Amino acid sequence: MITPEHHVQTLAIHAGRLNNEKLGDIVQPIHVTTTFERNPDGSLKDYGYTRSANPNRQTVENKIAAIEGAATAVAFSSGMAAIAAIFEIVLEPDCHVIIPDDCYHGTRTLLENFLKRWKVSYDQVDMAVVATVEKSIKPSTRLIWMETPSNPQLKIADIQAITQLGKKNNIYTACDNTFATPLLQKPLDLGADFSMHSSTKFFSGHSDILGGIVCVNRADVATQLRGYQGAAGAVPAPFDCWLLNRSLATFPLRFVRQCNNAMVIATYLSTHDKIEKVFYPGLTTHSNHAIAKKQMPNGFGSILSVLIKGGREEAFAFAAKLTIFKHATSLGGVESLVEHRRSAEGNYPISPDNLVRIAVGIEYVDDLIQDLAQALD
Ligand code: PLP
């Protein structure tokens, strides 16, 4: 029997298996049905309607809850749908939210373009400094949203210190854990109410499905999230859940290789004369390296950003000369990508014009280094 005490490599393959698979399939079938026949008395067998629950979704949710060490994981059709669900159940009119100054632009867009209508205000603060977060708390603050490491400047927030602030002031705390994944960091264990993932990224790992996950321990919050998932209906399709379940089996192997590759690349680029700065929490020169080491004891992730000496033109020229790395948005897949972030950040750009984000894949690291070297030359 699989128990929470098993190693993550074992959980990633075996956890979540449902005991209603009567034929003993080793690979779960895809339950593409939207509806399920009822018992003669009208009661449900195991499932009723796929928006409310589906075996493939249930498997994937149970597996991710096991990997994260959470009581409950709730799956959505994208990372943004997962973020919107947390906002929906936590926020109320006239409340205030604190978000990182350097967070995924979609999170900011949701607050700026859609939640202002409900008189939800927000402040963007430098969460690398806990005192700055404390100073921005207002009586109406309802949620502190962390993203650590942040996208794209890899800023590190001290999750434990910030969740303590939340508890002291009766404020919900959530962490976008997409970059770290539960292999490196478990925000719920550090006191957060929500740990959220874009499963489009490392969990999927193959750049072929969108998805979002919210992990929680509190039963009251789990009930609200589950209710919202079924009511709003931004749920992943059974086939996407099947693909995600399959991808999760190799997630620990893939991610360890990605992190190791990223460390080698960050170290290489940090001494390159065409590079002005490397943002990577694994480097001792990172301003919050000590906190990163404390809360991410198993590694520092596979995303780094660099400032190319020069400006926008030099950044684009570098991206264009790469042959293995492709210039495309997103991250977490087996293939290495780069992106000029400022041009991807829509109406609220925050990144310097010479910043290129590097999402490291699982290719042979010497080939990646050679590609970077020829592009910088
Ligand atoms: N959070 C982070 C840190 C991201 O990088 C992204 C997407 O890039 C998202 C959330 C949104 O996820 P999705 O694209 O799956 O909606």
CSV table of C-alpha atoms and ligand atoms in Angstrom, one decimal:
chain,number,residue,atom,x,y,z
A,1,MET,CA,0.0,0.0,0.0
A,2,ILE,CA,1.2,3.5,-0.8
A,3,THR,CA,1.4,5.8,2.2
A,4,PRO,CA,2.5,9.4,2.6
A,5,GLU,CA,5.8,8.2,4.1
A,6,HIS,CA,6.9,6.8,0.7
A,7,HIS,CA,9.6,8.8,-1.1
A,8,VAL,CA,8.3,11.4,-3.7
A,9,GLN,CA,9.7,9.3,-6.5
A,10,THR,CA,7.4,6.4,-5.5
A,11,LEU,CA,4.5,8.7,-4.8
A,12,ALA,CA,4.9,10.4,-8.2
A,13,ILE,CA,4.3,7.0,-9.9
A,14,HIS,CA,1.8,5.2,-7.6
A,15,ALA,CA,-0.1,7.7,-5.4
A,16,GLY,CA,-3.6,8.6,-6.3
A,17,ARG,CA,-4.5,5.2,-7.8
A,18,LEU,CA,-8.3,4.7,-7.3
A,19,ASN,CA,-9.5,1.4,-6.0
A,20,ASN,CA,-12.5,1.4,-8.2
A,21,GLU,CA,-10.5,0.4,-11.3
A,22,LYS,CA,-12.0,-3.1,-11.2
A,23,LEU,CA,-10.1,-4.6,-14.2
A,24,GLY,CA,-6.8,-4.0,-12.6
A,25,ASP,CA,-5.4,-1.7,-15.3
A,26,ILE,CA,-1.9,-0.7,-14.6
A,27,VAL,CA,-2.5,2.4,-16.7
A,28,GLN,CA,-5.7,4.2,-15.8
A,29,PRO,CA,-8.2,4.4,-18.7
A,30,ILE,CA,-9.4,7.8,-19.9
A,31,HIS,CA,-12.9,8.4,-18.6
A,32,VAL,CA,-14.1,10.7,-21.4
A,33,THR,CA,-17.7,10.5,-20.3
A,34,THR,CA,-19.4,13.7,-19.1
A,35,THR,CA,-22.2,11.8,-17.2
A,36,PHE,CA,-22.6,8.6,-15.2
A,37,GLU,CA,-25.6,6.3,-14.9
A,38,ARG,CA,-27.3,6.5,-11.5
A,39,ASN,CA,-28.5,3.6,-9.2
A,40,PRO,CA,-32.2,2.5,-9.6
A,41,ASP,CA,-33.2,4.7,-6.6
A,42,GLY,CA,-31.6,7.8,-8.3
A,43,SER,CA,-28.6,8.0,-6.0
A,44,LEU,CA,-25.1,8.4,-7.5
A,45,LYS,CA,-22.7,5.4,-7.9
A,46,ASP,CA,-19.3,7.0,-7.5
A,47,TYR,CA,-19.6,9.9,-10.0
A,48,GLY,CA,-22.5,12.0,-11.4
A,49,TYR,CA,-21.2,14.6,-13.8
A,50,THR,CA,-17.7,15.3,-14.9
A,51,ARG,CA,-17.7,19.0,-14.0
A,52,SER,CA,-18.2,17.9,-10.4
A,53,ALA,CA,-15.8,15.0,-10.4
A,54,ASN,CA,-14.1,12.6,-12.8
A,55,PRO,CA,-11.9,9.6,-12.0
A,56,ASN,CA,-8.9,11.0,-14.0
A,57,ARG,CA,-9.1,14.3,-12.2
A,58,GLN,CA,-9.5,12.6,-8.9
A,59,THR,CA,-6.4,10.5,-9.5
A,60,VAL,CA,-4.3,13.5,-10.4
A,61,GLU,CA,-5.6,15.5,-7.5
A,62,ASN,CA,-4.8,12.7,-5.0
A,63,LYS,CA,-1.3,12.2,-6.5
A,64,ILE,CA,-0.4,15.9,-6.3
A,65,ALA,CA,-1.8,16.2,-2.7
A,66,ALA,CA,0.5,13.2,-1.8
A,67,ILE,CA,3.5,14.8,-3.4
A,68,GLU,CA,2.8,18.2,-1.8
A,69,GLY,CA,2.0,16.6,1.6
A,70,ALA,CA,-1.4,18.4,1.5
A,71,ALA,CA,-4.8,17.2,2.8
A,72,THR,CA,-6.4,18.3,-0.5
A,73,ALA,CA,-5.5,19.3,-4.0
A,74,VAL,CA,-8.0,20.9,-6.3
A,75,ALA,CA,-7.3,20.9,-10.1
A,76,PHE,CA,-8.2,23.7,-12.5
A,77,SER,CA,-7.9,24.1,-16.3
A,78,SER,CA,-4.9,26.5,-16.0
A,79,GLY,CA,-2.7,28.1,-13.5
A,80,MET,CA,-4.6,31.4,-13.9
A,81,ALA,CA,-7.9,29.6,-13.2
A,82,ALA,CA,-6.4,28.3,-10.0
A,83,ILE,CA,-5.3,31.8,-9.0
A,84,ALA,CA,-8.7,33.2,-9.8
A,85,ALA,CA,-10.3,30.5,-7.6
A,86,ILE,CA,-8.3,31.5,-4.6
A,87,PHE,CA,-9.1,35.2,-5.2
A,88,GLU,CA,-12.8,34.3,-5.6
A,89,ILE,CA,-13.1,32.4,-2.3
A,90,VAL,CA,-10.9,34.7,-0.2
A,91,LEU,CA,-11.4,38.3,-1.4
A,92,GLU,CA,-14.4,40.5,-0.6
A,93,PRO,CA,-15.5,44.0,-1.8
A,94,ASP,CA,-13.3,46.8,-0.5
A,95,CYS,CA,-10.5,44.5,0.7
A,96,HIS,CA,-6.8,44.9,0.1
A,97,VAL,CA,-4.2,42.4,-1.3
A,98,ILE,CA,-0.4,42.4,-1.1
A,99,ILE,CA,1.4,40.9,-4.0
A,100,PRO,CA,5.2,40.8,-4.9
A,101,ASP,CA,6.5,43.7,-7.1
A,102,ASP,CA,8.0,41.0,-9.3
A,103,CYS,CA,5.3,38.4,-9.8
A,104,TYR,CA,3.8,36.7,-12.8
A,105,HIS,CA,2.2,39.4,-14.8
A,106,GLY,CA,-1.1,37.4,-15.2
A,107,THR,CA,-1.7,37.6,-11.4
A,108,ARG,CA,-1.3,41.4,-11.5
A,109,THR,CA,-3.5,41.7,-14.6
A,110,LEU,CA,-6.3,39.8,-12.8
A,111,LEU,CA,-6.3,42.3,-9.9
A,112,GLU,CA,-5.8,45.4,-12.1
A,113,ASN,CA,-8.3,44.6,-14.9
A,114,PHE,CA,-11.0,42.6,-13.2
A,115,LEU,CA,-11.0,42.9,-9.4
A,116,LYS,CA,-10.8,46.7,-9.2
A,117,ARG,CA,-14.5,46.7,-10.2
A,118,TRP,CA,-15.2,45.0,-6.9
A,119,LYS,CA,-13.1,47.7,-5.1
A,120,VAL,CA,-10.3,45.3,-4.4
A,121,SER,CA,-7.1,47.3,-4.1
A,122,TYR,CA,-3.6,45.9,-4.1
A,123,ASP,CA,0.0,46.9,-3.4
A,124,GLN,CA,3.0,45.5,-5.0
A,125,VAL,CA,5.9,45.2,-2.6
A,126,ASP,CA,9.4,43.9,-2.4
A,127,MET,CA,8.8,40.6,-0.6
A,128,ALA,CA,12.5,39.9,-0.3
A,129,VAL,CA,12.3,42.2,2.7
A,130,VAL,CA,9.8,41.0,5.3
A,131,ALA,CA,9.6,44.5,7.0
A,132,THR,CA,8.3,45.9,3.7
A,133,VAL,CA,5.5,43.4,3.7
A,134,GLU,CA,4.7,44.2,7.4
A,135,LYS,CA,4.6,48.0,6.6
A,136,SER,CA,2.1,47.5,3.8
A,137,ILE,CA,-0.5,45.6,5.9
A,138,LYS,CA,-3.8,47.6,6.3
A,139,PRO,CA,-6.9,46.8,8.4
A,140,SER,CA,-8.6,45.8,5.1
A,141,THR,CA,-5.8,43.4,4.0
A,142,ARG,CA,-7.3,40.0,3.3
A,143,LEU,CA,-4.6,38.2,1.4
A,144,ILE,CA,-0.8,38.2,1.2
A,145,TRP,CA,0.2,36.6,-2.1
A,146,MET,CA,3.7,35.3,-2.3
A,147,GLU,CA,5.5,34.0,-5.4
A,148,THR,CA,8.9,32.6,-4.5
A,149,PRO,CA,11.1,32.3,-6.5
A,150,SER,CA,9.4,35.1,-8.4
A,151,ASN,CA,8.9,35.4,-12.1
A,152,PRO,CA,11.2,36.6,-13.7
A,153,GLN,CA,13.7,38.1,-11.2
A,154,LEU,CA,13.9,35.0,-8.9
A,155,LYS,CA,13.4,37.1,-5.8
A,156,ILE,CA,13.1,35.0,-2.6
A,157,ALA,CA,10.5,35.7,0.0
A,158,ASP,CA,10.8,34.2,3.5
A,159,ILE,CA,7.6,32.1,3.5
A,160,GLN,CA,7.7,31.3,7.2
A,161,ALA,CA,8.2,34.9,8.3
A,162,ILE,CA,5.5,36.1,6.0
A,163,THR,CA,2.9,33.5,7.0
A,164,GLN,CA,3.6,34.4,10.7
A,165,LEU,CA,2.7,38.0,9.8
A,166,GLY,CA,-0.4,36.7,8.2
A,167,LYS,CA,-1.4,34.7,11.2
A,168,LYS,CA,-0.7,37.6,13.6
A,169,ASN,CA,-2.9,39.9,11.6
A,170,ASN,CA,-5.6,37.4,10.6
A,171,ILE,CA,-4.8,37.5,6.9
A,172,TYR,CA,-4.8,34.6,4.5
A,173,THR,CA,-1.4,33.7,2.9
A,174,ALA,CA,-0.9,32.0,-0.4
A,175,CYS,CA,2.2,31.0,-2.3
A,176,ASP,CA,2.6,30.5,-6.0
A,177,ASN,CA,4.9,27.5,-5.8
A,178,THR,CA,5.2,26.9,-9.6
A,179,PHE,CA,9.0,27.7,-9.8
A,180,ALA,CA,10.0,25.7,-6.7
A,181,THR,CA,7.6,22.7,-6.9
A,182,PRO,CA,7.0,20.6,-3.8
A,183,LEU,CA,10.3,18.8,-4.5
A,184,LEU,CA,12.1,21.9,-3.2
A,185,GLN,CA,9.6,23.8,-1.1
A,186,LYS,CA,6.3,23.1,0.8
A,187,PRO,CA,4.6,26.4,1.6
A,188,LEU,CA,1.8,24.7,3.6
A,189,ASP,CA,4.4,23.2,6.0
A,190,LEU,CA,5.8,26.7,6.4
A,191,GLY,CA,2.4,28.0,7.4
A,192,ALA,CA,0.7,29.2,4.2
A,193,ASP,CA,-3.0,28.6,3.7
A,194,PHE,CA,-2.7,27.9,0.0
A,195,SER,CA,0.1,26.4,-2.2
A,196,MET,CA,-0.7,27.0,-5.9
A,197,HIS,CA,0.9,25.6,-9.0
A,198,SER,CA,0.6,26.2,-12.7
A,199,SER,CA,0.7,22.5,-13.6
A,200,THR,CA,1.3,23.6,-17.2
A,201,LYS,CA,5.0,23.9,-16.1
A,202,PHE,CA,7.0,21.3,-14.3
A,203,PHE,CA,4.3,18.9,-13.3
A,204,SER,CA,3.3,18.5,-17.0
A,205,GLY,CA,6.9,18.9,-18.2
A,206,HIS,CA,6.2,18.5,-21.9
A,207,SER,CA,4.7,21.8,-22.9
A,208,ASP,CA,1.5,20.1,-24.1
A,209,ILE,CA,-1.2,20.7,-21.5
A,210,LEU,CA,-2.5,23.7,-19.4
A,211,GLY,CA,-3.5,23.1,-15.8
A,212,GLY,CA,-3.6,24.6,-12.3
A,213,ILE,CA,-3.6,23.1,-8.8
A,214,VAL,CA,-4.4,24.5,-5.4
A,215,CYS,CA,-3.2,22.6,-2.4
A,216,VAL,CA,-4.7,23.2,1.1
A,217,ASN,CA,-4.7,21.6,4.5
A,218,ARG,CA,-7.7,23.5,6.1
A,219,ALA,CA,-10.9,21.5,5.6
A,220,ASP,CA,-13.1,24.7,5.5
A,221,VAL,CA,-11.1,26.1,2.7
A,222,ALA,CA,-11.0,22.8,0.9
A,223,THR,CA,-14.8,22.7,0.9
A,224,GLN,CA,-15.1,26.2,-0.5
A,225,LEU,CA,-12.5,25.5,-3.2
A,226,ARG,CA,-14.2,22.2,-4.2
A,227,GLY,CA,-17.6,24.0,-4.3
A,228,TYR,CA,-16.1,26.8,-6.5
A,229,GLN,CA,-14.4,24.3,-8.8
A,230,GLY,CA,-17.7,22.5,-9.6
A,231,ALA,CA,-19.8,25.7,-9.7
A,232,ALA,CA,-17.5,27.8,-11.9
A,233,GLY,CA,-16.4,24.8,-14.0
A,234,ALA,CA,-12.9,25.8,-15.0
A,235,VAL,CA,-11.9,22.1,-14.8
A,236,PRO,CA,-9.3,20.2,-16.8
A,237,ALA,CA,-10.6,17.6,-19.3
A,238,PRO,CA,-10.1,13.9,-18.5
A,239,PHE,CA,-7.5,13.5,-21.3
A,240,ASP,CA,-5.5,16.4,-19.9
A,241,CYS,CA,-5.7,14.8,-16.4
A,242,TRP,CA,-4.6,11.5,-17.9
A,243,LEU,CA,-1.6,13.2,-19.6
A,244,LEU,CA,-0.8,15.1,-16.3
A,245,ASN,CA,-0.9,11.9,-14.3
A,246,ARG,CA,1.5,10.2,-16.8
A,247,SER,CA,3.8,13.2,-16.7
A,248,LEU,CA,3.9,13.3,-12.9
A,249,ALA,CA,5.5,9.8,-12.9
A,250,THR,CA,8.7,11.3,-14.3
A,251,PHE,CA,8.5,14.7,-12.7
A,252,PRO,CA,11.0,14.1,-9.9
A,253,LEU,CA,13.6,12.7,-12.4
A,254,ARG,CA,13.1,15.5,-14.8
A,255,PHE,CA,13.2,18.2,-12.2
A,256,VAL,CA,16.4,17.1,-10.5
A,257,ARG,CA,18.1,17.1,-13.9
A,258,GLN,CA,16.7,20.5,-14.7
A,259,CYS,CA,17.9,22.0,-11.4
A,260,ASN,CA,21.4,20.5,-11.8
A,261,ASN,CA,21.7,21.9,-15.4
A,262,ALA,CA,20.5,25.3,-14.2
A,263,MET,CA,23.1,25.5,-11.5
A,264,VAL,CA,25.9,24.7,-14.0
A,265,ILE,CA,24.5,27.3,-16.4
A,266,ALA,CA,24.1,30.0,-13.8
A,267,THR,CA,27.6,29.5,-12.6
A,268,TYR,CA,28.9,29.6,-16.1
A,269,LEU,CA,27.0,32.8,-17.0
A,270,SER,CA,27.9,34.6,-13.8
A,271,THR,CA,31.5,35.0,-15.0
A,272,HIS,CA,30.8,35.7,-18.6
A,273,ASP,CA,31.9,39.1,-19.8
A,274,LYS,CA,28.8,39.7,-22.0
A,275,ILE,CA,26.5,39.2,-19.0
A,276,GLU,CA,25.8,42.1,-16.6
A,277,LYS,CA,23.9,40.1,-14.0
A,278,VAL,CA,22.6,36.6,-13.3
A,279,PHE,CA,19.4,36.2,-11.1
A,280,TYR,CA,19.5,32.7,-9.6
A,281,PRO,CA,18.9,31.9,-5.9
A,282,GLY,CA,21.5,29.1,-6.0
A,283,LEU,CA,24.3,31.6,-6.4
A,284,THR,CA,25.9,32.8,-3.2
A,285,THR,CA,25.8,36.3,-4.7
A,286,HIS,CA,21.9,36.2,-4.7
A,287,SER,CA,20.7,38.7,-2.0
A,288,ASN,CA,18.5,36.1,-0.3
A,289,HIS,CA,20.6,33.0,-0.9
A,290,ALA,CA,20.5,32.1,2.8
A,291,ILE,CA,16.7,32.1,2.9
A,292,ALA,CA,16.6,30.2,-0.3
A,293,LYS,CA,18.9,27.5,1.2
A,294,LYS,CA,16.7,27.3,4.3
A,295,GLN,CA,13.4,26.9,2.6
A,296,MET,CA,14.5,25.1,-0.5
A,297,PRO,CA,17.0,22.6,1.0
A,298,ASN,CA,17.0,20.3,-2.1
A,299,GLY,CA,17.9,22.8,-4.8
A,300,PHE,CA,17.2,26.1,-6.4
A,301,GLY,CA,15.0,25.4,-9.4
A,302,SER,CA,15.6,25.4,-13.1
A,303,ILE,CA,14.8,29.0,-14.0
A,304,LEU,CA,17.3,31.9,-14.1
A,305,SER,CA,17.3,35.3,-15.7
A,306,VAL,CA,20.2,37.3,-17.1
A,307,LEU,CA,20.8,40.9,-17.9
A,308,ILE,CA,22.7,41.0,-21.3
A,309,LYS,CA,25.2,43.8,-21.5
A,310,GLY,CA,23.7,46.4,-23.8
A,311,GLY,CA,19.9,46.7,-24.2
A,312,ARG,CA,16.9,45.3,-25.9
A,313,GLU,CA,18.7,44.9,-29.2
A,314,GLU,CA,21.5,42.8,-27.7
A,315,ALA,CA,18.9,40.7,-25.7
A,316,PHE,CA,17.0,39.9,-28.9
A,317,ALA,CA,20.2,39.2,-30.8
A,318,PHE,CA,21.3,36.7,-28.1
A,319,ALA,CA,17.9,34.9,-28.2
A,320,ALA,CA,18.0,34.7,-32.0
A,321,LYS,CA,21.4,33.2,-32.2
A,322,LEU,CA,20.6,30.3,-29.9
A,323,THR,CA,20.0,27.0,-31.7
A,324,ILE,CA,19.0,24.5,-28.9
A,325,PHE,CA,17.2,27.0,-26.7
A,326,LYS,CA,14.1,28.3,-28.5
A,327,HIS,CA,12.7,31.8,-28.0
A,328,ALA,CA,9.2,31.1,-26.6
A,329,THR,CA,7.2,31.8,-23.6
A,330,SER,CA,6.6,29.3,-20.7
A,331,LEU,CA,8.9,27.1,-18.7
A,332,GLY,CA,9.2,23.7,-17.0
A,333,GLY,CA,9.2,21.5,-20.1
A,334,VAL,CA,12.0,19.1,-21.1
A,335,GLU,CA,13.2,21.5,-23.7
A,336,SER,CA,15.2,24.6,-22.9
A,337,LEU,CA,13.6,28.0,-23.7
A,338,VAL,CA,14.5,31.7,-23.4
A,339,GLU,CA,12.3,34.7,-23.4
A,340,HIS,CA,12.6,38.4,-23.6
A,341,ARG,CA,10.3,39.0,-20.6
A,342,ARG,CA,9.5,42.7,-21.0
A,343,SER,CA,7.8,42.1,-24.4
A,344,ALA,CA,5.7,39.3,-22.9
A,345,GLU,CA,4.5,41.3,-19.9
A,346,GLY,CA,1.6,43.1,-21.7
A,347,ASN,CA,0.3,46.3,-20.3
A,348,TYR,CA,2.2,46.2,-17.0
A,349,PRO,CA,5.9,45.4,-17.9
A,350,ILE,CA,8.3,45.2,-15.0
A,351,SER,CA,11.4,43.6,-16.4
A,352,PRO,CA,14.4,45.5,-17.6
A,353,ASP,CA,14.7,45.6,-21.4
A,354,ASN,CA,18.0,43.6,-21.4
A,355,LEU,CA,16.5,40.8,-19.3
A,356,VAL,CA,16.3,37.3,-20.8
A,357,ARG,CA,14.7,34.5,-18.8
A,358,ILE,CA,16.2,31.1,-19.3
A,359,ALA,CA,14.1,28.0,-18.6
A,360,VAL,CA,16.5,25.1,-18.5
A,361,GLY,CA,15.4,21.7,-19.8
A,362,ILE,CA,16.9,18.2,-19.5
A,363,GLU,CA,19.3,18.3,-22.5
A,364,TYR,CA,22.9,17.4,-22.0
A,365,VAL,CA,24.3,20.4,-20.1
A,366,ASP,CA,27.6,20.7,-22.1
A,367,ASP,CA,25.5,21.1,-25.3
A,368,LEU,CA,23.5,23.9,-23.6
A,369,ILE,CA,26.6,25.7,-22.4
A,370,GLN,CA,28.1,25.5,-26.0
A,371,ASP,CA,24.9,26.9,-27.4
A,372,LEU,CA,25.0,29.8,-24.9
A,373,ALA,CA,28.7,30.4,-25.6
A,374,GLN,CA,28.3,30.7,-29.3
A,375,ALA,CA,25.2,33.0,-29.0
A,376,LEU,CA,27.1,35.3,-26.6
A,377,ASP,CA,30.1,35.4,-28.9
B,1,PLP,N1,2.3,31.4,-12.0
B,1,PLP,C1,3.5,31.5,-12.6
B,1,PLP,C2,4.7,31.7,-11.7
B,1,PLP,C3,3.6,31.4,-14.0
B,1,PLP,O1,4.8,31.4,-14.5
B,1,PLP,C4,2.4,31.2,-14.8
B,1,PLP,C5,2.5,31.1,-16.3
B,1,PLP,O2,3.6,31.3,-16.8
B,1,PLP,C6,1.2,31.1,-14.1
B,1,PLP,C7,1.1,31.3,-12.8
B,1,PLP,C8,-0.1,31.0,-14.9
B,1,PLP,O3,-0.2,29.6,-15.3
B,1,PLP,P1,-1.0,29.2,-16.6
B,1,PLP,O4,-0.3,29.7,-17.8
B,1,PLP,O5,-1.0,27.7,-16.5
B,1,PLP,O6,-2.4,29.8,-16.5
